[in-house]
XYZ file of N, CA and C in Angstrom:
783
model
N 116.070 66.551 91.958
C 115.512 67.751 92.579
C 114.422 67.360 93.571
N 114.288 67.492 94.924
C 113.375 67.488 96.064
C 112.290 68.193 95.549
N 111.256 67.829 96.250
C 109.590 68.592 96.170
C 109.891 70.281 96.331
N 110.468 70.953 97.263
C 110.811 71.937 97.766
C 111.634 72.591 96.782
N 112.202 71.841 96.436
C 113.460 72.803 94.655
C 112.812 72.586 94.093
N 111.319 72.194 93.877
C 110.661 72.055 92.491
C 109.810 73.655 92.686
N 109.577 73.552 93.796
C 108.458 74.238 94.531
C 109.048 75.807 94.649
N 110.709 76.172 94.846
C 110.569 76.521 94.888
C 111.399 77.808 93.841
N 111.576 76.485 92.642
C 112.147 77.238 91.048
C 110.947 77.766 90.402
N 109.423 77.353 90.826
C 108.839 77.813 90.305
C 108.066 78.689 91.284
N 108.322 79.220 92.229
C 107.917 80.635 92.808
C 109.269 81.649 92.150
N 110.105 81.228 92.299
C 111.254 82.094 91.342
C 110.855 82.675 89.798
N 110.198 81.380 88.991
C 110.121 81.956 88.029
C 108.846 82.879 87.807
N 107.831 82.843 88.751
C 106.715 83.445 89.104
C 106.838 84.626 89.160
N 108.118 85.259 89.786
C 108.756 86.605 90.676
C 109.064 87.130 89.217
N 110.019 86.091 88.632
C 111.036 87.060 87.273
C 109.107 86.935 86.736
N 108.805 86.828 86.301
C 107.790 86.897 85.183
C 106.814 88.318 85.778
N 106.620 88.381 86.804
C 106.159 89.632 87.539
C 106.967 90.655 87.361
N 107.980 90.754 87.608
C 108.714 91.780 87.898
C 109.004 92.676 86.625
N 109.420 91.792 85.719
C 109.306 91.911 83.986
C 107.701 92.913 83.804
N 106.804 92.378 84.021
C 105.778 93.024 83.553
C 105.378 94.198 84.703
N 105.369 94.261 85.697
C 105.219 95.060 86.758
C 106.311 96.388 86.357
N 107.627 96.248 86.172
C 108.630 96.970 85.744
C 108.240 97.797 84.764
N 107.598 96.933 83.420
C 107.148 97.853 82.356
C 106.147 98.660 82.335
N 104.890 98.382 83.071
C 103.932 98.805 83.358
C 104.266 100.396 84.014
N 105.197 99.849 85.121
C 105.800 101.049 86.336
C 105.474 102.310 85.496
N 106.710 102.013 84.278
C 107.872 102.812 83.535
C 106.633 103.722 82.717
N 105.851 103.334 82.279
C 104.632 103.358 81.107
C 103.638 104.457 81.783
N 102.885 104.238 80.559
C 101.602 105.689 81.348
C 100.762 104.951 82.103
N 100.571 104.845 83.229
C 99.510 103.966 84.291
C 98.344 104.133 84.281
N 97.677 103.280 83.681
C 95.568 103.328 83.939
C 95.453 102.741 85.076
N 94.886 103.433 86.165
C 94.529 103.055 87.449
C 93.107 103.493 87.203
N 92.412 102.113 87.947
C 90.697 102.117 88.175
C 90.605 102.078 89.780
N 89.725 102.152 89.960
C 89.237 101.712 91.550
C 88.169 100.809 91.978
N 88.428 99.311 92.884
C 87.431 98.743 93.249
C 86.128 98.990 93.953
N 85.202 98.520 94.220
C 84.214 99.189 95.248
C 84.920 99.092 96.407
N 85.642 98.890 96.877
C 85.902 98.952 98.451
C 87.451 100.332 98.448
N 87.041 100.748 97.130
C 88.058 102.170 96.755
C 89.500 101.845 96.804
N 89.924 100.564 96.656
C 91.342 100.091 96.694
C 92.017 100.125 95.423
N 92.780 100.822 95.025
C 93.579 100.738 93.610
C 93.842 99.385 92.682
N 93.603 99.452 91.477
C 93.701 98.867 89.892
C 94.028 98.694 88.948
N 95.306 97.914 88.459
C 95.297 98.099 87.182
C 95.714 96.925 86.195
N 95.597 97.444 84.864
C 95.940 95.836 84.305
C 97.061 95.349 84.776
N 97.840 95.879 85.136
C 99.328 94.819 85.575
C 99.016 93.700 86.624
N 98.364 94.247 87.664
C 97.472 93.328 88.359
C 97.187 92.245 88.170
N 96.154 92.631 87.190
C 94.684 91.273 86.472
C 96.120 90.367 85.849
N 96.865 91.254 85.000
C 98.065 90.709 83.800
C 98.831 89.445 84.677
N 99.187 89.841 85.772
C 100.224 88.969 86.261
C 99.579 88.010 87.060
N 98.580 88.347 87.631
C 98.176 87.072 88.077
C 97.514 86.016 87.201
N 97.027 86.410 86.266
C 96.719 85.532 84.908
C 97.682 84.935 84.924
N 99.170 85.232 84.164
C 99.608 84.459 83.904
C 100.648 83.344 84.998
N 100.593 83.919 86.518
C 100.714 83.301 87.242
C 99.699 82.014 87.809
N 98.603 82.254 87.498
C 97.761 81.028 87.581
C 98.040 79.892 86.321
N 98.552 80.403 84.960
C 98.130 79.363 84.245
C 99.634 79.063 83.996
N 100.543 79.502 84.930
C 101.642 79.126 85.125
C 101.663 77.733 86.224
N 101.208 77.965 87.881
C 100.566 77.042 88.691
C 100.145 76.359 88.087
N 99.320 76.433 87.269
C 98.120 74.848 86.656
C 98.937 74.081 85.838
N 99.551 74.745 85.327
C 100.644 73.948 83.947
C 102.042 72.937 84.865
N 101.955 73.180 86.136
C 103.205 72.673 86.938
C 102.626 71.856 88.053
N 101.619 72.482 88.275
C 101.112 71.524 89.987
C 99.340 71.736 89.575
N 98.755 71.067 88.977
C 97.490 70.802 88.743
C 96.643 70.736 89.928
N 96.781 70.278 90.762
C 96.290 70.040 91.915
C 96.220 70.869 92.935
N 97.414 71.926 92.872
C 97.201 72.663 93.740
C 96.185 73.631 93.909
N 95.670 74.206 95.049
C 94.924 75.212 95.627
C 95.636 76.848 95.511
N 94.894 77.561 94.459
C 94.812 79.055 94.551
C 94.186 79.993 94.490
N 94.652 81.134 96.182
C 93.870 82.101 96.394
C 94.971 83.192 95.251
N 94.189 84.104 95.098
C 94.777 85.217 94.547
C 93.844 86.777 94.853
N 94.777 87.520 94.916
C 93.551 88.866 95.123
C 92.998 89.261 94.221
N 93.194 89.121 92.872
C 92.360 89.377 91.995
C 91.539 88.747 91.331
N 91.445 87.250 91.618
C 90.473 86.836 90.697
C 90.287 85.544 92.064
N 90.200 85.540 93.085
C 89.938 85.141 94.521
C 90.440 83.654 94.532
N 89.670 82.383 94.644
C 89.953 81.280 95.334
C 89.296 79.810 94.311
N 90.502 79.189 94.128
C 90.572 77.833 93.008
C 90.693 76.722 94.365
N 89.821 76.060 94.418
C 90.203 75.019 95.365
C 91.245 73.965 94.715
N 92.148 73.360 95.586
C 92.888 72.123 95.138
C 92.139 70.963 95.681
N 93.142 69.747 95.408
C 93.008 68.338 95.790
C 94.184 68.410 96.438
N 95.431 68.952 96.876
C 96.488 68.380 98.022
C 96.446 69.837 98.663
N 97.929 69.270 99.464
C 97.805 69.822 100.758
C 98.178 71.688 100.429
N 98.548 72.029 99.457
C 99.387 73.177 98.943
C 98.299 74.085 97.934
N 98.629 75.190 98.686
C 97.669 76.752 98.271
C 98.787 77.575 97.985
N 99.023 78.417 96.604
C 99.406 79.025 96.478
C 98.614 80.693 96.906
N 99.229 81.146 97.467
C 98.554 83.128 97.816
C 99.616 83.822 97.241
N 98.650 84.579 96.523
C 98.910 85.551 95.370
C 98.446 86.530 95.797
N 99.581 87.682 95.423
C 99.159 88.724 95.492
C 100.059 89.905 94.637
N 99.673 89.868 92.805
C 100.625 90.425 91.915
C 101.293 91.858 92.476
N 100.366 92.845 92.667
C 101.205 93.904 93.106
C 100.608 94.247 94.557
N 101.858 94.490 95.696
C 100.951 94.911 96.891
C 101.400 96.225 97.334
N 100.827 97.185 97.422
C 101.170 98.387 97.145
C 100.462 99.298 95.708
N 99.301 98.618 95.062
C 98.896 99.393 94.173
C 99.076 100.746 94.271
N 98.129 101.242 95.300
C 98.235 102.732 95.323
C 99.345 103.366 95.113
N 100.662 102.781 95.821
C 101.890 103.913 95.234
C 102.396 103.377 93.948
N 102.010 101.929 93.667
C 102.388 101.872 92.613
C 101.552 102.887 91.161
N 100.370 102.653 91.154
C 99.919 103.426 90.584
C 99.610 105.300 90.352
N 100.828 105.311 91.643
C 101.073 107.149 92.142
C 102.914 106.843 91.412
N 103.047 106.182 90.799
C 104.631 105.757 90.203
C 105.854 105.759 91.500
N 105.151 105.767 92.865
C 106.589 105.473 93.993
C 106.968 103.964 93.601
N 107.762 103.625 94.526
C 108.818 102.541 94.305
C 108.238 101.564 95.448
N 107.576 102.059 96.078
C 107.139 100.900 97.314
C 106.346 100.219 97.339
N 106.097 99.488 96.294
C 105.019 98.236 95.866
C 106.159 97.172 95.402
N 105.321 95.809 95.696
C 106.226 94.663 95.880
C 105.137 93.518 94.977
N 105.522 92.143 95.064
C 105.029 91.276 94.231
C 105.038 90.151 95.303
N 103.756 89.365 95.506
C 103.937 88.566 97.057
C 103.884 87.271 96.211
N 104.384 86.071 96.670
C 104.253 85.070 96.251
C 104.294 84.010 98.069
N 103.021 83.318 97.805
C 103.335 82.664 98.967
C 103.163 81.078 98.903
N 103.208 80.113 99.705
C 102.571 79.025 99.128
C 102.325 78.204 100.942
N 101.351 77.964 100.965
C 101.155 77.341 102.195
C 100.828 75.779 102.157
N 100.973 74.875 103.085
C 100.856 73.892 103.159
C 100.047 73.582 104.136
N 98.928 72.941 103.725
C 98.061 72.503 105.029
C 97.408 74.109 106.023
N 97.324 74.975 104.722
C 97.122 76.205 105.644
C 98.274 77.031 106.191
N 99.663 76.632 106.287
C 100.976 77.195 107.153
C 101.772 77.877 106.029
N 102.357 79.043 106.155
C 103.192 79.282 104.776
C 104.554 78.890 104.952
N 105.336 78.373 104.306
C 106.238 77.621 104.361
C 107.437 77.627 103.091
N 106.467 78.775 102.190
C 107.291 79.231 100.941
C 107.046 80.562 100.977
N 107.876 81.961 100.958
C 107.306 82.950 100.557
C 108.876 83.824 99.733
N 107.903 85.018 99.038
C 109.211 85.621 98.274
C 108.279 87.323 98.458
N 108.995 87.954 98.762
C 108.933 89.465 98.739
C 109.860 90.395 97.438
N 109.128 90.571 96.486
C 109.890 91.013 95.265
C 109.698 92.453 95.028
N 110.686 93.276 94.956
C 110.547 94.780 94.856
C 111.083 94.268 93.463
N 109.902 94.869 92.207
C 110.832 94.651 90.858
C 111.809 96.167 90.252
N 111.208 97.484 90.868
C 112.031 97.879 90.215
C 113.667 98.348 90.603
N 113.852 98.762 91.686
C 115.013 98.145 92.391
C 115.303 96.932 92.492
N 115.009 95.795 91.965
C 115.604 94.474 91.277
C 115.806 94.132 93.055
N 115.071 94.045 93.439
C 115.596 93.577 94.989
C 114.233 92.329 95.521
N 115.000 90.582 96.243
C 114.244 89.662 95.923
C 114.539 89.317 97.283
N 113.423 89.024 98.568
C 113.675 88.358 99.571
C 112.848 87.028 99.463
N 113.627 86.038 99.623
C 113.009 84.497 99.226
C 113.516 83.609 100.416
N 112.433 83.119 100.909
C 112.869 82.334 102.027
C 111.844 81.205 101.950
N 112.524 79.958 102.386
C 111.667 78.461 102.458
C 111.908 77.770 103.708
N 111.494 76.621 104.208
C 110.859 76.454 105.081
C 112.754 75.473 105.048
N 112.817 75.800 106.279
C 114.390 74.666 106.899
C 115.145 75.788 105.771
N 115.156 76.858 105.169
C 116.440 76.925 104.446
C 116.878 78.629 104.338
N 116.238 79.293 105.227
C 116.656 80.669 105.545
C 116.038 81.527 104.837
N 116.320 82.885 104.937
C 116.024 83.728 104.136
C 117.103 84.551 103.628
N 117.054 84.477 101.983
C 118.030 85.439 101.519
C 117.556 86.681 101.055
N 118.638 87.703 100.562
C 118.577 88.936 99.697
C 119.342 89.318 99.061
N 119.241 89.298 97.930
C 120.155 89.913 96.864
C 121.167 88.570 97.083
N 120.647 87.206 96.860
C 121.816 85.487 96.999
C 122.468 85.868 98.280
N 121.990 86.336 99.107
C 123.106 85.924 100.477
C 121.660 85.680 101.397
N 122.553 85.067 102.527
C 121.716 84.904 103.955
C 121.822 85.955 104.365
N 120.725 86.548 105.133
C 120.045 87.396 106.078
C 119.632 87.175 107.218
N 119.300 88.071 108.698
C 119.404 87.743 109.430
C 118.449 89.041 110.102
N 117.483 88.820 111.024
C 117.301 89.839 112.026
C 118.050 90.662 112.398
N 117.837 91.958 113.316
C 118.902 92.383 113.903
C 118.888 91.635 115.274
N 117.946 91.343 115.873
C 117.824 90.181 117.214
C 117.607 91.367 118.171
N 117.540 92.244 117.750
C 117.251 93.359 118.614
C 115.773 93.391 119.965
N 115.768 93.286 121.304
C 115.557 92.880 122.111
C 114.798 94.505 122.889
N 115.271 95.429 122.868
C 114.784 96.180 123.885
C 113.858 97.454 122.809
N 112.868 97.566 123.082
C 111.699 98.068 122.486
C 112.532 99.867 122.530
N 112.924 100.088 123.662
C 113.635 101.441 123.670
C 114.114 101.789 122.572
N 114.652 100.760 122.161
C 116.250 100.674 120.837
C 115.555 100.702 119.430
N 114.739 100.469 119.391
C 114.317 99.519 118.396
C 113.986 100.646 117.274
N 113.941 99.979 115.752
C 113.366 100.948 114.739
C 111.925 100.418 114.345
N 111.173 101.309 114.197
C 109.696 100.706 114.215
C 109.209 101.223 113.146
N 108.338 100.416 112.072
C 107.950 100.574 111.334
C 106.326 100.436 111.295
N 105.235 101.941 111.035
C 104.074 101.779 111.111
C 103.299 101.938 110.307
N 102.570 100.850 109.771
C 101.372 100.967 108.444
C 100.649 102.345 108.629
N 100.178 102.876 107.457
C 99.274 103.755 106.935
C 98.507 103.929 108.156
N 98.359 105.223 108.668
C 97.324 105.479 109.537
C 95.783 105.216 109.517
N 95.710 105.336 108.488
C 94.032 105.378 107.847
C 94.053 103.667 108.098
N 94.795 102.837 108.011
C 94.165 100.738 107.854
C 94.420 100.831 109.256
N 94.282 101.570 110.677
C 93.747 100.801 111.843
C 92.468 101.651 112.163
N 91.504 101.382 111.889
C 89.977 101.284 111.328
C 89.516 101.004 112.742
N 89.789 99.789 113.659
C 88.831 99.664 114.602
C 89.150 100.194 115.717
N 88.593 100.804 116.507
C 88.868 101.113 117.913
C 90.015 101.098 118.492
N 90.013 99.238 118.755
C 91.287 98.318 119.706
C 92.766 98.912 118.540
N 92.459 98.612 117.443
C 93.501 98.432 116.722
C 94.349 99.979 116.596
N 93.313 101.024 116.487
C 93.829 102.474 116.546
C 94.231 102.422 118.210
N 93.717 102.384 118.851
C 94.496 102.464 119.983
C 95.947 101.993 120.345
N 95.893 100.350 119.866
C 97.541 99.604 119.824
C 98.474 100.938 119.229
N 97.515 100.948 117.661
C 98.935 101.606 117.286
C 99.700 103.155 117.793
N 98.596 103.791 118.443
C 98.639 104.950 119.241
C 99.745 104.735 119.949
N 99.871 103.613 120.577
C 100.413 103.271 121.959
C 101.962 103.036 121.481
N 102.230 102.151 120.289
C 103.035 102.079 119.884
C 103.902 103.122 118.810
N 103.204 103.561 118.686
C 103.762 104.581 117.405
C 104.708 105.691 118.309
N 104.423 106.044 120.040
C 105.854 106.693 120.748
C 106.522 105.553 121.071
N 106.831 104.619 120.770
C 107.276 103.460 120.634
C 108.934 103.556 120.103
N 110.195 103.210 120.372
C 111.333 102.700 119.957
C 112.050 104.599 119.352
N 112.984 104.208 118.884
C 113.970 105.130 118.946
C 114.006 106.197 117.440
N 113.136 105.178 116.524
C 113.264 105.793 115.033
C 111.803 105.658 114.631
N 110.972 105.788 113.979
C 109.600 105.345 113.903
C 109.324 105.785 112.091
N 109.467 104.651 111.506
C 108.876 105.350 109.586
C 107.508 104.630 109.815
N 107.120 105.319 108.435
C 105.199 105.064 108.297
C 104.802 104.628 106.937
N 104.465 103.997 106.983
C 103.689 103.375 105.414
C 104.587 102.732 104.589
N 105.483 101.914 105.408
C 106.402 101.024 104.599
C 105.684 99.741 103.791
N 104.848 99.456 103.932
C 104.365 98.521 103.390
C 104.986 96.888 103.533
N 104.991 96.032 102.720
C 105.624 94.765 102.825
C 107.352 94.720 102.419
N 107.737 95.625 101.958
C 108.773 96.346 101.769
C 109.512 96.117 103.077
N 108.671 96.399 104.302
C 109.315 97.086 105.260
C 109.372 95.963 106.290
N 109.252 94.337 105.980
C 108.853 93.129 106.271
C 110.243 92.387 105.949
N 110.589 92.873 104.498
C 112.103 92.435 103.845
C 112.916 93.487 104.915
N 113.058 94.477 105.289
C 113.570 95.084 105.787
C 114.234 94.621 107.293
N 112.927 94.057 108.186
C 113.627 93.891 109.158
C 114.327 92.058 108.982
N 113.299 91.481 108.054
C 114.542 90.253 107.992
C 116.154 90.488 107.540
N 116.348 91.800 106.894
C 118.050 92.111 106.873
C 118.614 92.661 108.603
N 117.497 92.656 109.151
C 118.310 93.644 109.965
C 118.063 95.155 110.338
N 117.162 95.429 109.193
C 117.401 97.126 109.077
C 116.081 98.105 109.876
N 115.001 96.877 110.333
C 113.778 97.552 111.115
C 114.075 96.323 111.940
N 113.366 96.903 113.079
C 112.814 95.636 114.383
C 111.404 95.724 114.476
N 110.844 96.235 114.252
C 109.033 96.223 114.150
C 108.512 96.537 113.302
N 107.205 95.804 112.570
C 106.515 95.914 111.657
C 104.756 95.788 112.624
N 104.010 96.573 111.989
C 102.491 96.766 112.415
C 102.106 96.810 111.408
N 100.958 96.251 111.051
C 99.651 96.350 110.080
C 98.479 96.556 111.038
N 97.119 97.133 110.035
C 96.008 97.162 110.430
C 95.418 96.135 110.169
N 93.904 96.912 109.778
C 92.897 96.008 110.109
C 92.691 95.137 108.673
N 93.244 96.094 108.014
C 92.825 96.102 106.086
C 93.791 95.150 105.279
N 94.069 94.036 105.999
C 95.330 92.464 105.611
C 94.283 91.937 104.824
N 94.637 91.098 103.865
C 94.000 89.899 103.752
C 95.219 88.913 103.952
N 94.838 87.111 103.325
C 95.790 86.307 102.924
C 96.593 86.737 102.512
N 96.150 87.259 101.329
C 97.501 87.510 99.906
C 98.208 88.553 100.536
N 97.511 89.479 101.913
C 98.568 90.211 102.654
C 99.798 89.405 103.065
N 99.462 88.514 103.614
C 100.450 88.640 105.108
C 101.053 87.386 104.541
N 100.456 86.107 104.064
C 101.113 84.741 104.309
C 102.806 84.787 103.661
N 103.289 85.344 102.200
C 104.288 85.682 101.721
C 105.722 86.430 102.928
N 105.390 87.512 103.531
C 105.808 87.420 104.385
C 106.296 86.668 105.927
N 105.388 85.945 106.178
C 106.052 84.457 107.477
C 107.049 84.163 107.247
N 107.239 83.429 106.041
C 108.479 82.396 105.793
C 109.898 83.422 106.099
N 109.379 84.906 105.177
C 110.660 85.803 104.839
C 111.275 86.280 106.615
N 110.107 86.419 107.416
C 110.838 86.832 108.961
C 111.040 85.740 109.786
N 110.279 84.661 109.235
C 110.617 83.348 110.314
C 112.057 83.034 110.070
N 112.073 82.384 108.918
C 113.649 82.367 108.524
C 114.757 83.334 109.022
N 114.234 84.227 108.792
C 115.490 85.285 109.369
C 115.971 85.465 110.966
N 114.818 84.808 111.555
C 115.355 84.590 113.184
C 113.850 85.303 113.741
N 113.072 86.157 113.233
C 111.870 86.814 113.352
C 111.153 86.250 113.688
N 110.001 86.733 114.518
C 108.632 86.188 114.774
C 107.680 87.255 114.237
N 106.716 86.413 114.086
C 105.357 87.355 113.455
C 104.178 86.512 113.518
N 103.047 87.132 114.559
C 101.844 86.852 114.491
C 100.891 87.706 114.622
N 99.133 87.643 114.818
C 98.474 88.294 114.734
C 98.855 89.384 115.792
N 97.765 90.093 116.689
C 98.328 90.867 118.258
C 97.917 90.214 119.149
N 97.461 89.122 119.190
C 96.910 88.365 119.945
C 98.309 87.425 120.450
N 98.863 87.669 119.617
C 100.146 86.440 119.714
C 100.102 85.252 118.811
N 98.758 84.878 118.046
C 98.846 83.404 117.337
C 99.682 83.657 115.639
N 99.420 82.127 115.611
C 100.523 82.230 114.933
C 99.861 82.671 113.611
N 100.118 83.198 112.204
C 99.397 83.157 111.120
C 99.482 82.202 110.327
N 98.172 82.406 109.298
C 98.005 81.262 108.487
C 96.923 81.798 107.173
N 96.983 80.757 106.385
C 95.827 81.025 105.258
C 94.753 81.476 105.475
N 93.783 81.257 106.659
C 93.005 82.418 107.237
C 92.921 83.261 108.095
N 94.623 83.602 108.053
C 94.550 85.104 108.852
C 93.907 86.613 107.678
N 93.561 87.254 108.499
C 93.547 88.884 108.236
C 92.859 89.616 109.154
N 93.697 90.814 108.639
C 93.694 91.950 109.734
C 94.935 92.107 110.193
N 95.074 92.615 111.947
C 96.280 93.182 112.092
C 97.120 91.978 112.409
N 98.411 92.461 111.838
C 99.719 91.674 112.354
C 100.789 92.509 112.949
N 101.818 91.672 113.403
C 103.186 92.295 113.940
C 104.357 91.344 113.984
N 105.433 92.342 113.576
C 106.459 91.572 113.201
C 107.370 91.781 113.948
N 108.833 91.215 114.876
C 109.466 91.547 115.198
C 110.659 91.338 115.386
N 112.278 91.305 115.173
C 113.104 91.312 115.172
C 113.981 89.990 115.995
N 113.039 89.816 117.442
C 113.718 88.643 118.432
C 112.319 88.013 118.896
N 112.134 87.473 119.688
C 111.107 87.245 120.707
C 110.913 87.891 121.660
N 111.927 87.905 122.316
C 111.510 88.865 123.351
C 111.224 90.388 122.990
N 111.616 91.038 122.108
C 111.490 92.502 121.511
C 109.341 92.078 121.155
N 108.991 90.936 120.762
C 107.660 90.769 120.362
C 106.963 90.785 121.382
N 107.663 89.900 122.154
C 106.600 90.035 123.527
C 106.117 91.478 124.059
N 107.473 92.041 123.905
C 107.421 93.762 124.642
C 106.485 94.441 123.883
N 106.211 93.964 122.432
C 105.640 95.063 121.423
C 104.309 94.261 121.436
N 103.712 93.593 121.768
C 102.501 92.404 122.201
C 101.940 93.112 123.498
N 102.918 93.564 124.006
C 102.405 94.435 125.604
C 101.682 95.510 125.447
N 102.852 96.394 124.831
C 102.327 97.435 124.535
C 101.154 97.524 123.943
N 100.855 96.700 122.661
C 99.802 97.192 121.901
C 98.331 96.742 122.580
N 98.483 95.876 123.569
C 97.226 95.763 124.429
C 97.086 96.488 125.501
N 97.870 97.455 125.821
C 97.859 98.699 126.727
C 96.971 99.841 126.568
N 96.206 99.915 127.400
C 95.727 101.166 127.087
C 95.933 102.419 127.099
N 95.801 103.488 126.084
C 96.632 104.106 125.806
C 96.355 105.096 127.051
């Protein structure tokens, strides 16, 4: 077994062990708390990333992990795992279906492993670095979709573009393309690596454990995704991103969002 099948049976088993407890939790009567920065809580959270850390330590000692709930373990090599047990609290804890389970793992800062896990629709986008992105065991693919006219666009929560520049982009973009949904979340990231969106926007309100899980899943698929600036992301990105279907469809949606409205 290569470094990479070691690396990446155990982000697999990371996902089933989440999804298992995330699932039951779903199903169950939900205690939701709130952080000071008023962002949703609950034990399934704290639960899974526990045992996802002392899962990491028991397999790769060395490695480096951030997590959103219990923050940042420095390593000794080149590999950071970013965690992020449930993303989507809030609807998860409102019992919708659109919360996901991020698993990412970066190297040298670059993510290069990521998995997008919807547990209760049993639905798993896993993609690694040279080896594609699948869903549901098959390859996946962009739609390669190119002309911003055409395009289906998908736009984060109104309330996370917070600053000025960033409410403005999305202003600009949101009469943007031919179909336009809202508050898809990371959900909606697996989505266009099948094919089924060409644009993804976030605000201002990313962290790590936002975004890095997702790279691998749209790079692989033929996708690009970077900040709005155009760079590329990494272990210290946050804030806004954008995702898009081809390159050239990014460039167009890179235009726009520095347009004034």
């Amino acid at each position: 077994m290569s470094e990479l099948d070691d690396l990446v049976a155990t982000a697999l088993a990371l996902a089933d062990m989440a999804s298992a407890l995330s699932a039951d939790a779903w199903s169950g009567d939900l205690a939701v708390s709130y952080k000071p920065d008023g962002s949703s809580l609950t034990p399934a959270d704290l639960a899974i990333e526990e045992r996802w850390r002392e899962e990491i330590r028991r397999h790769f000692p060395t490695h480096g992990i951030l997590g959103e709930e219990f923050g940042a373990d420095a390593g000794s090599s080149a590999f950071t795992w970013v965690l992020d047990p449930i993303d989507g609290t809030r609807q998860f804890g409102a019992g919708l279906l659109n919360f996901t389970s991020l698993i990412a793992l970066c190297r040298d800062g670059r993510p290069v492993l990521g998995i997008i896990d919807l547990p209760v629709p049993g639905a798993r986008y896993v993609a690694a670095e040279g080896r594609g992105t699948r869903f549901a065991g098959r390859a996946v693919r962009t739609s390669g979709e190119a002309d911003l006219a055409r395009s289906v666009v998908s736009l984060a929560n109104p309330d996370s573009f917070r600053k000025e520049e960033s409410l403005a982009g999305y202003s600009s973009l949101r009469s943007a393309g031919r179909v336009r949904l809202f508050d898809g979340g990371s959900p909606a990231y697996g989505a266009l690596a099948r094919g089924r969106i060409d644009i993804c926007i976030n605000g201002d309100d990313l962290d790590p454990y936002d975004i890095c899980a997702l790279c691998p899943v749209v790079e692989e698929a033929g996708g690009t995704i970077s900040d709005w600036t155009g760079r590329p992301l990494s272990l210290a990105s946050s804030g806004t991103i954008l995702a898009s279907a081809s390159p050239d469809l990014h460039a167009a949606a890179l235009e726009r969002l520095a347009a004034k409205p």
